[in-house]
Amino acid sequence: MNPYGYVVAENTDGIITVNGHSYRDPKMHSKNTNFALLVSSKFTEPFHEPLKYGKRIASFSNMLGGGVLVQRFGDLVKGRRTNEKRMLKSFTKPTLSATPGDLSLVLPKRHLDDIIEMIYALDKIAPGMANADTLLYGVEVKFYSARLELDSNLETKVANMFAVGDGAGITRGLSQASASGVWAARVIGARACGQKN
Ligand SMILES: Cc1cc2nc3c(=O)[nH]c(=O)nc-3n(C[C@H](O)[C@H](O)[C@H](O)COP(=O)(O)OP(=O)(O)OC[C@H]3O[C@@H](n4cnc5c(N)ncnc54)[C@H](O)[C@@H]3O)c2cc1C
């Protein structure tokens, strides 16, 4: 989460993806806040190339927009492309020069559904989040493969030792890290109360 921040482009193995940052110096502050909505994917047999899959998705935005795509949330839910004209009318001004486009041509349905659902959920606690002029840039990708060996309770091979969040290599985002903590805490709580899990 980057208050007063800027969306920036980065190069992930030759593919242009997005990230964000903000400056400490107040003179460098923008009027926007940016953060990433990350959707985790878990693949099943026989697929073994998740990194390649992630890179392929990211490369679609480059193919369509020559780099990073940006879309107004209102256009995404209406099922239409953001074009230069609509972008010029947008109340939120982009902090990264990106091609106005259609992220539904880039992201798989489930990822897109999850992102839209999350934006509406966030709107309840941060009203305005689901504004038509909220800008979505695509895509940010996080690859991570080094992780501890854990069971479905997030318990390590050492009994009663649990691992959660980024340090355990199981998450790379805020909501997933928080949820993994809640999950392990519930298991620990149930054990403390003598319940089986
Ligand atoms: C600049 C930046 C922007 C980000 N933006 C987003 C975003 O927009 N969306 C998103 O989903 N994710 C974002 N992330 C990722 C997100 O912040 C992490 O995935 C999440 O914070 C991981 O949570 P965690 O609890 O696993 O670890 P952390 O939040 O890193 O918490 C670990 C804590 O342990 C403490 N600690 C470390 N060592 C010790 C020790 N020896 N003893 C005691 N305490 C210790 C640390 O001080 C820290 O407070 C961003 C990360 C960064 C750095």
PDB file of C-alpha atoms and ligand atoms in Angstrom:
ATOM      1  CA  MET A   1       0.000   0.000   0.000  1.00  0.00           C
ATOM      2  CA  ASN A   2       1.530   3.299  -1.067  1.00  0.00           C
ATOM      3  CA  PRO A   3      -0.250   6.440   0.119  1.00  0.00           C
ATOM      4  CA  TYR A   4       0.550   9.498  -2.042  1.00  0.00           C
ATOM      5  CA  GLY A   5       2.286   7.007  -4.293  1.00  0.00           C
ATOM      6  CA  TYR A   6       3.141   6.260  -7.860  1.00  0.00           C
ATOM      7  CA  VAL A   7       2.513   3.170  -9.933  1.00  0.00           C
ATOM      8  CA  VAL A   8       5.748   2.166 -11.633  1.00  0.00           C
ATOM      9  CA  ALA A   9       6.661  -0.235 -14.402  1.00  0.00           C
ATOM     10  CA  GLU A  10       9.208  -2.946 -13.800  1.00  0.00           C
ATOM     11  CA  ASN A  11      10.860  -5.515 -15.972  1.00  0.00           C
ATOM     12  CA  THR A  12      10.271  -9.136 -14.909  1.00  0.00           C
ATOM     13  CA  ASP A  13      12.454 -11.289 -17.187  1.00  0.00           C
ATOM     14  CA  GLY A  14      11.680  -9.128 -20.222  1.00  0.00           C
ATOM     15  CA  ILE A  15       7.971  -8.665 -19.390  1.00  0.00           C
ATOM     16  CA  ILE A  16       6.786  -5.213 -18.315  1.00  0.00           C
ATOM     17  CA  THR A  17       4.778  -5.548 -15.098  1.00  0.00           C
ATOM     18  CA  VAL A  18       3.653  -3.022 -12.482  1.00  0.00           C
ATOM     19  CA  ASN A  19       4.552  -2.239  -8.915  1.00  0.00           C
ATOM     20  CA  GLY A  20       4.146   0.813  -6.704  1.00  0.00           C
ATOM     21  CA  HIS A  21       6.106   3.068  -4.404  1.00  0.00           C
ATOM     22  CA  SER A  22       5.864   6.389  -2.634  1.00  0.00           C
ATOM     23  CA  TYR A  23       8.446   9.004  -1.694  1.00  0.00           C
ATOM     24  CA  ARG A  24       9.245  10.054   1.865  1.00  0.00           C
ATOM     25  CA  ASP A  25       9.687  13.670   0.725  1.00  0.00           C
ATOM     26  CA  PRO A  26       6.219  15.350   0.929  1.00  0.00           C
ATOM     27  CA  LYS A  27       7.178  17.500  -2.069  1.00  0.00           C
ATOM     28  CA  MET A  28       7.164  14.310  -4.139  1.00  0.00           C
ATOM     29  CA  HIS A  29       3.711  13.127  -3.011  1.00  0.00           C
ATOM     30  CA  SER A  30       1.074  12.332  -5.623  1.00  0.00           C
ATOM     31  CA  LYS A  31      -2.680  12.698  -5.049  1.00  0.00           C
ATOM     32  CA  ASN A  32      -3.210   8.939  -5.348  1.00  0.00           C
ATOM     33  CA  THR A  33      -2.844   5.843  -3.208  1.00  0.00           C
ATOM     34  CA  ASN A  34      -1.914   2.600  -4.917  1.00  0.00           C
ATOM     35  CA  PHE A  35      -1.850  -1.000  -3.824  1.00  0.00           C
ATOM     36  CA  ALA A  36      -1.896  -4.403  -5.442  1.00  0.00           C
ATOM     37  CA  LEU A  37      -4.770  -6.867  -5.419  1.00  0.00           C
ATOM     38  CA  LEU A  38      -3.099 -10.246  -5.683  1.00  0.00           C
ATOM     39  CA  VAL A  39      -4.948 -13.466  -6.480  1.00  0.00           C
ATOM     40  CA  SER A  40      -3.158 -16.680  -5.511  1.00  0.00           C
ATOM     41  CA  SER A  41      -3.358 -19.676  -7.821  1.00  0.00           C
ATOM     42  CA  LYS A  42      -2.781 -23.244  -6.783  1.00  0.00           C
ATOM     43  CA  PHE A  43      -2.362 -25.686  -9.636  1.00  0.00           C
ATOM     44  CA  THR A  44      -3.124 -29.384  -9.645  1.00  0.00           C
ATOM     45  CA  GLU A  45      -1.808 -32.344 -11.621  1.00  0.00           C
ATOM     46  CA  PRO A  46      -0.577 -32.606 -14.311  1.00  0.00           C
ATOM     47  CA  PHE A  47       0.433 -28.948 -14.473  1.00  0.00           C
ATOM     48  CA  HIS A  48       3.921 -28.090 -13.223  1.00  0.00           C
ATOM     49  CA  GLU A  49       4.757 -24.722 -14.752  1.00  0.00           C
ATOM     50  CA  PRO A  50       3.105 -21.998 -12.617  1.00  0.00           C
ATOM     51  CA  LEU A  51       5.865 -19.457 -13.252  1.00  0.00           C
ATOM     52  CA  LYS A  52       5.478 -19.846 -17.014  1.00  0.00           C
ATOM     53  CA  TYR A  53       1.692 -19.463 -16.647  1.00  0.00           C
ATOM     54  CA  GLY A  54       2.054 -16.251 -14.620  1.00  0.00           C
ATOM     55  CA  LYS A  55       4.515 -14.818 -17.127  1.00  0.00           C
ATOM     56  CA  ARG A  56       2.207 -15.695 -20.017  1.00  0.00           C
ATOM     57  CA  ILE A  57      -0.685 -13.788 -18.390  1.00  0.00           C
ATOM     58  CA  ALA A  58       1.560 -10.800 -17.752  1.00  0.00           C
ATOM     59  CA  SER A  59       2.768 -10.857 -21.353  1.00  0.00           C
ATOM     60  CA  PHE A  60      -0.828 -10.445 -22.626  1.00  0.00           C
ATOM     61  CA  SER A  61      -0.957  -6.878 -21.317  1.00  0.00           C
ATOM     62  CA  ASN A  62       2.312  -6.165 -23.130  1.00  0.00           C
ATOM     63  CA  MET A  63       0.952  -7.735 -26.297  1.00  0.00           C
ATOM     64  CA  LEU A  64      -2.252  -5.661 -26.215  1.00  0.00           C
ATOM     65  CA  GLY A  65      -0.905  -2.391 -24.887  1.00  0.00           C
ATOM     66  CA  GLY A  66       2.779  -2.412 -25.766  1.00  0.00           C
ATOM     67  CA  GLY A  67       3.477  -2.354 -22.029  1.00  0.00           C
ATOM     68  CA  VAL A  68       1.247  -1.750 -19.016  1.00  0.00           C
ATOM     69  CA  LEU A  69      -2.538  -1.437 -19.493  1.00  0.00           C
ATOM     70  CA  VAL A  70      -4.743   0.838 -17.406  1.00  0.00           C
ATOM     71  CA  GLN A  71      -8.525   0.611 -17.117  1.00  0.00           C
ATOM     72  CA  ARG A  72     -11.154   2.569 -15.197  1.00  0.00           C
ATOM     73  CA  PHE A  73     -13.058   0.295 -12.815  1.00  0.00           C
ATOM     74  CA  GLY A  74     -16.330   1.627 -14.254  1.00  0.00           C
ATOM     75  CA  ASP A  75     -15.348   0.519 -17.747  1.00  0.00           C
ATOM     76  CA  LEU A  76     -14.260  -2.901 -16.518  1.00  0.00           C
ATOM     77  CA  VAL A  77     -17.631  -3.632 -14.883  1.00  0.00           C
ATOM     78  CA  LYS A  78     -19.481  -2.254 -17.905  1.00  0.00           C
ATOM     79  CA  GLY A  79     -17.492  -4.656 -20.093  1.00  0.00           C
ATOM     80  CA  ARG A  80     -15.889  -2.006 -22.256  1.00  0.00           C
ATOM     81  CA  ARG A  81     -12.405  -0.806 -22.984  1.00  0.00           C
ATOM     82  CA  THR A  82     -11.062   2.382 -21.461  1.00  0.00           C
ATOM     83  CA  ASN A  83      -9.930   4.563 -24.344  1.00  0.00           C
ATOM     84  CA  GLU A  84      -8.020   7.854 -24.437  1.00  0.00           C
ATOM     85  CA  LYS A  85     -11.264   9.877 -24.366  1.00  0.00           C
ATOM     86  CA  ARG A  86     -12.672   8.108 -21.288  1.00  0.00           C
ATOM     87  CA  MET A  87      -9.301   8.345 -19.556  1.00  0.00           C
ATOM     88  CA  LEU A  88      -9.130  12.096 -20.154  1.00  0.00           C
ATOM     89  CA  LYS A  89     -12.491  12.471 -18.395  1.00  0.00           C
ATOM     90  CA  SER A  90     -11.358  10.373 -15.423  1.00  0.00           C
ATOM     91  CA  PHE A  91     -11.339  12.167 -12.070  1.00  0.00           C
ATOM     92  CA  THR A  92      -8.373   9.995 -10.989  1.00  0.00           C
ATOM     93  CA  LYS A  93      -5.288  10.921 -12.983  1.00  0.00           C
ATOM     94  CA  PRO A  94      -2.834   8.080 -13.653  1.00  0.00           C
ATOM     95  CA  THR A  95       0.623   8.286 -12.077  1.00  0.00           C
ATOM     96  CA  LEU A  96       2.105   5.951 -14.694  1.00  0.00           C
ATOM     97  CA  SER A  97       1.879   6.500 -18.419  1.00  0.00           C
ATOM     98  CA  ALA A  98       0.080   3.317 -19.519  1.00  0.00           C
ATOM     99  CA  THR A  99      -2.114   2.312 -22.448  1.00  0.00           C
ATOM    100  CA  PRO A 100      -5.865   2.619 -21.754  1.00  0.00           C
ATOM    101  CA  GLY A 101      -7.296  -0.821 -22.476  1.00  0.00           C
ATOM    102  CA  ASP A 102      -9.364  -3.779 -21.339  1.00  0.00           C
ATOM    103  CA  LEU A 103      -8.003  -5.982 -18.563  1.00  0.00           C
ATOM    104  CA  SER A 104     -10.693  -8.587 -19.183  1.00  0.00           C
ATOM    105  CA  LEU A 105      -8.703  -9.561 -22.281  1.00  0.00           C
ATOM    106  CA  VAL A 106      -5.662 -10.181 -20.088  1.00  0.00           C
ATOM    107  CA  LEU A 107      -6.763 -11.812 -16.841  1.00  0.00           C
ATOM    108  CA  PRO A 108      -8.475 -15.213 -16.552  1.00  0.00           C
ATOM    109  CA  LYS A 109     -12.124 -15.044 -15.433  1.00  0.00           C
ATOM    110  CA  ARG A 110     -11.569 -16.333 -11.923  1.00  0.00           C
ATOM    111  CA  HIS A 111      -8.781 -13.818 -11.253  1.00  0.00           C
ATOM    112  CA  LEU A 112     -10.887 -10.983 -12.607  1.00  0.00           C
ATOM    113  CA  ASP A 113     -13.987 -12.055 -10.624  1.00  0.00           C
ATOM    114  CA  ASP A 114     -11.907 -12.190  -7.431  1.00  0.00           C
ATOM    115  CA  ILE A 115     -10.477  -8.717  -8.031  1.00  0.00           C
ATOM    116  CA  ILE A 116     -13.915  -7.193  -8.715  1.00  0.00           C
ATOM    117  CA  GLU A 117     -15.425  -8.905  -5.655  1.00  0.00           C
ATOM    118  CA  MET A 118     -12.562  -7.602  -3.500  1.00  0.00           C
ATOM    119  CA  ILE A 119     -13.016  -4.036  -4.763  1.00  0.00           C
ATOM    120  CA  TYR A 120     -16.719  -4.101  -3.823  1.00  0.00           C
ATOM    121  CA  ALA A 121     -15.859  -5.607  -0.408  1.00  0.00           C
ATOM    122  CA  LEU A 122     -13.224  -2.911   0.213  1.00  0.00           C
ATOM    123  CA  ASP A 123     -15.749  -0.252  -0.791  1.00  0.00           C
ATOM    124  CA  LYS A 124     -17.736  -1.129   2.341  1.00  0.00           C
ATOM    125  CA  ILE A 125     -14.822  -0.206   4.627  1.00  0.00           C
ATOM    126  CA  ALA A 126     -13.194   2.391   2.362  1.00  0.00           C
ATOM    127  CA  PRO A 127     -16.061   4.072   0.520  1.00  0.00           C
ATOM    128  CA  GLY A 128     -15.029   5.236  -2.922  1.00  0.00           C
ATOM    129  CA  MET A 129     -12.896   2.199  -3.636  1.00  0.00           C
ATOM    130  CA  ALA A 130     -15.452   0.964  -6.181  1.00  0.00           C
ATOM    131  CA  ASN A 131     -15.711   4.377  -7.858  1.00  0.00           C
ATOM    132  CA  ALA A 132     -15.912   4.236 -11.652  1.00  0.00           C
ATOM    133  CA  ASP A 133     -12.712   6.313 -11.797  1.00  0.00           C
ATOM    134  CA  THR A 134     -10.615   3.940  -9.681  1.00  0.00           C
ATOM    135  CA  LEU A 135      -7.781   2.974 -12.000  1.00  0.00           C
ATOM    136  CA  LEU A 136      -6.607  -0.608 -12.413  1.00  0.00           C
ATOM    137  CA  TYR A 137      -3.188  -1.269 -13.921  1.00  0.00           C
ATOM    138  CA  GLY A 138      -2.243  -4.634 -15.281  1.00  0.00           C
ATOM    139  CA  VAL A 139      -0.568  -6.668 -14.345  1.00  0.00           C
ATOM    140  CA  GLU A 140       1.387  -7.097 -11.150  1.00  0.00           C
ATOM    141  CA  VAL A 141       2.762 -10.581 -10.662  1.00  0.00           C
ATOM    142  CA  LYS A 142       4.544 -12.152  -7.757  1.00  0.00           C
ATOM    143  CA  PHE A 143       6.420 -15.397  -8.161  1.00  0.00           C
ATOM    144  CA  TYR A 144       7.479 -17.406  -5.177  1.00  0.00           C
ATOM    145  CA  SER A 145       8.554 -20.969  -4.933  1.00  0.00           C
ATOM    146  CA  ALA A 146      10.795 -21.277  -1.848  1.00  0.00           C
ATOM    147  CA  ARG A 147       8.505 -22.403   0.918  1.00  0.00           C
ATOM    148  CA  LEU A 148       8.563 -24.494   4.040  1.00  0.00           C
ATOM    149  CA  GLU A 149       7.064 -27.953   4.052  1.00  0.00           C
ATOM    150  CA  LEU A 150       3.695 -27.506   5.758  1.00  0.00           C
ATOM    151  CA  ASP A 151       0.562 -29.567   6.145  1.00  0.00           C
ATOM    152  CA  SER A 152      -2.937 -28.263   5.478  1.00  0.00           C
ATOM    153  CA  ASN A 153      -3.002 -26.693   8.984  1.00  0.00           C
ATOM    154  CA  LEU A 154       0.162 -24.711   8.143  1.00  0.00           C
ATOM    155  CA  GLU A 155       2.014 -26.835  10.730  1.00  0.00           C
ATOM    156  CA  THR A 156       5.699 -27.563  10.146  1.00  0.00           C
ATOM    157  CA  LYS A 157       7.295 -30.969  10.600  1.00  0.00           C
ATOM    158  CA  VAL A 158       8.031 -29.845  14.149  1.00  0.00           C
ATOM    159  CA  ALA A 159       4.813 -30.592  16.044  1.00  0.00           C
ATOM    160  CA  ASN A 160       2.916 -27.480  17.205  1.00  0.00           C
ATOM    161  CA  MET A 161       5.166 -25.139  15.247  1.00  0.00           C
ATOM    162  CA  PHE A 162       3.217 -23.223  12.619  1.00  0.00           C
ATOM    163  CA  ALA A 163       4.427 -20.997   9.822  1.00  0.00           C
ATOM    164  CA  VAL A 164       2.354 -18.239   8.237  1.00  0.00           C
ATOM    165  CA  GLY A 165       2.738 -15.313   5.898  1.00  0.00           C
ATOM    166  CA  ASP A 166       5.566 -14.240   3.648  1.00  0.00           C
ATOM    167  CA  GLY A 167       8.317 -15.654   5.839  1.00  0.00           C
ATOM    168  CA  ALA A 168       6.931 -19.141   5.354  1.00  0.00           C
ATOM    169  CA  GLY A 169       6.853 -18.576   1.596  1.00  0.00           C
ATOM    170  CA  ILE A 170       3.142 -19.262   1.425  1.00  0.00           C
ATOM    171  CA  THR A 171       1.986 -15.701   0.768  1.00  0.00           C
ATOM    172  CA  ARG A 172       3.125 -12.553  -0.991  1.00  0.00           C
ATOM    173  CA  GLY A 173       0.206 -10.276  -0.170  1.00  0.00           C
ATOM    174  CA  LEU A 174      -1.564  -8.620   2.745  1.00  0.00           C
ATOM    175  CA  SER A 175      -4.903 -10.409   2.770  1.00  0.00           C
ATOM    176  CA  GLN A 176      -3.385 -13.850   2.217  1.00  0.00           C
ATOM    177  CA  ALA A 177      -0.787 -13.268   4.960  1.00  0.00           C
ATOM    178  CA  SER A 178      -3.523 -12.146   7.359  1.00  0.00           C
ATOM    179  CA  ALA A 179      -5.779 -15.066   6.465  1.00  0.00           C
ATOM    180  CA  SER A 180      -2.976 -17.585   6.969  1.00  0.00           C
ATOM    181  CA  GLY A 181      -2.434 -16.181  10.476  1.00  0.00           C
ATOM    182  CA  VAL A 182      -6.129 -16.502  11.306  1.00  0.00           C
ATOM    183  CA  TRP A 183      -6.128 -20.058   9.975  1.00  0.00           C
ATOM    184  CA  ALA A 184      -3.172 -21.172  12.120  1.00  0.00           C
ATOM    185  CA  ALA A 185      -4.561 -19.319  15.159  1.00  0.00           C
ATOM    186  CA  ARG A 186      -7.852 -21.203  14.870  1.00  0.00           C
ATOM    187  CA  VAL A 187      -6.016 -24.533  14.763  1.00  0.00           C
ATOM    188  CA  ILE A 188      -3.906 -23.560  17.797  1.00  0.00           C
ATOM    189  CA  GLY A 189      -7.023 -22.320  19.623  1.00  0.00           C
ATOM    190  CA  ALA A 190      -8.877 -25.549  18.909  1.00  0.00           C
ATOM    191  CA  ARG A 191      -5.921 -27.596  20.168  1.00  0.00           C
ATOM    192  CA  ALA A 192      -5.694 -25.526  23.316  1.00  0.00           C
ATOM    193  CA  CYS A 193      -9.387 -26.258  23.942  1.00  0.00           C
ATOM    194  CA  GLY A 194      -8.769 -29.952  23.356  1.00  0.00           C
ATOM    195  CA  GLN A 195     -10.760 -30.073  20.108  1.00  0.00           C
ATOM    196  CA  LYS A 196      -9.607 -32.277  17.266  1.00  0.00           C
ATOM    197  CA  ASN A 197      -8.566 -30.772  13.927  1.00  0.00           C
TER     198      ASN A 197
HETATM  199  C1  LIG B   1       6.526  -1.536  -0.332  1.00  0.00           C
HETATM  200  C2  LIG B   1       5.578  -2.722  -0.244  1.00  0.00           C
HETATM  201  C3  LIG B   1       4.332  -2.603  -0.802  1.00  0.00           C
HETATM  202  C4  LIG B   1       3.445  -3.679  -0.713  1.00  0.00           C
HETATM  203  N1  LIG B   1       2.233  -3.537  -1.268  1.00  0.00           N
HETATM  204  C5  LIG B   1       1.352  -4.541  -1.191  1.00  0.00           C
HETATM  205  C6  LIG B   1       0.048  -4.381  -1.748  1.00  0.00           C
HETATM  206  O1  LIG B   1      -0.295  -3.336  -2.306  1.00  0.00           O
HETATM  207  N2  LIG B   1      -0.828  -5.428  -1.667  1.00  0.00           N
HETATM  208  C7  LIG B   1      -0.475  -6.601  -1.040  1.00  0.00           C
HETATM  209  O2  LIG B   1      -1.327  -7.501  -0.973  1.00  0.00           O
HETATM  210  N3  LIG B   1       0.751  -6.782  -0.517  1.00  0.00           N
HETATM  211  C8  LIG B   1       1.684  -5.777  -0.565  1.00  0.00           C
HETATM  212  N4  LIG B   1       2.916  -5.946  -0.033  1.00  0.00           N
HETATM  213  C9  LIG B   1       3.253  -7.247   0.571  1.00  0.00           C
HETATM  214  C10 LIG B   1       2.708  -7.316   2.008  1.00  0.00           C
HETATM  215  O3  LIG B   1       3.148  -6.192   2.729  1.00  0.00           O
HETATM  216  C11 LIG B   1       3.219  -8.605   2.653  1.00  0.00           C
HETATM  217  O4  LIG B   1       2.798  -9.704   1.848  1.00  0.00           O
HETATM  218  C12 LIG B   1       2.668  -8.779   4.059  1.00  0.00           C
HETATM  219  O5  LIG B   1       2.945  -7.648   4.849  1.00  0.00           O
HETATM  220  C13 LIG B   1       3.276 -10.023   4.689  1.00  0.00           C
HETATM  221  O6  LIG B   1       2.775 -10.125   6.006  1.00  0.00           O
HETATM  222  P1  LIG B   1       3.551 -10.979   7.081  1.00  0.00           P
HETATM  223  O7  LIG B   1       2.762 -10.833   8.332  1.00  0.00           O
HETATM  224  O8  LIG B   1       3.827 -12.336   6.547  1.00  0.00           O
HETATM  225  O9  LIG B   1       5.000 -10.297   7.227  1.00  0.00           O
HETATM  226  P2  LIG B   1       5.375  -8.826   7.674  1.00  0.00           P
HETATM  227  O10 LIG B   1       4.273  -7.859   7.412  1.00  0.00           O
HETATM  228  O11 LIG B   1       6.713  -8.569   7.019  1.00  0.00           O
HETATM  229  O12 LIG B   1       5.522  -8.945   9.230  1.00  0.00           O
HETATM  230  C14 LIG B   1       6.644  -9.561   9.843  1.00  0.00           C
HETATM  231  C15 LIG B   1       6.903  -8.821  11.152  1.00  0.00           C
HETATM  232  O13 LIG B   1       7.868  -9.541  11.903  1.00  0.00           O
HETATM  233  C16 LIG B   1       8.752  -8.610  12.476  1.00  0.00           C
HETATM  234  N5  LIG B   1      10.019  -9.315  12.762  1.00  0.00           N
HETATM  235  C17 LIG B   1      10.972  -9.718  11.892  1.00  0.00           C
HETATM  236  N6  LIG B   1      11.953 -10.355  12.549  1.00  0.00           N
HETATM  237  C18 LIG B   1      11.607 -10.358  13.845  1.00  0.00           C
HETATM  238  C19 LIG B   1      12.218 -10.875  15.019  1.00  0.00           C
HETATM  239  N7  LIG B   1      13.391 -11.528  14.981  1.00  0.00           N
HETATM  240  N8  LIG B   1      11.584 -10.715  16.187  1.00  0.00           N
HETATM  241  C20 LIG B   1      10.387 -10.075  16.259  1.00  0.00           C
HETATM  242  N9  LIG B   1       9.755  -9.572  15.168  1.00  0.00           N
HETATM  243  C21 LIG B   1      10.365  -9.708  13.990  1.00  0.00           C
HETATM  244  C22 LIG B   1       8.898  -7.530  11.437  1.00  0.00           C
HETATM  245  O14 LIG B   1       9.361  -6.317  12.029  1.00  0.00           O
HETATM  246  C23 LIG B   1       7.467  -7.417  10.938  1.00  0.00           C
HETATM  247  O15 LIG B   1       6.707  -6.498  11.703  1.00  0.00           O
HETATM  248  C24 LIG B   1       3.834  -4.894  -0.071  1.00  0.00           C
HETATM  249  C25 LIG B   1       5.103  -5.005   0.488  1.00  0.00           C
HETATM  250  C26 LIG B   1       5.969  -3.931   0.406  1.00  0.00           C
HETATM  251  C27 LIG B   1       7.341  -4.069   1.040  1.00  0.00           C
END
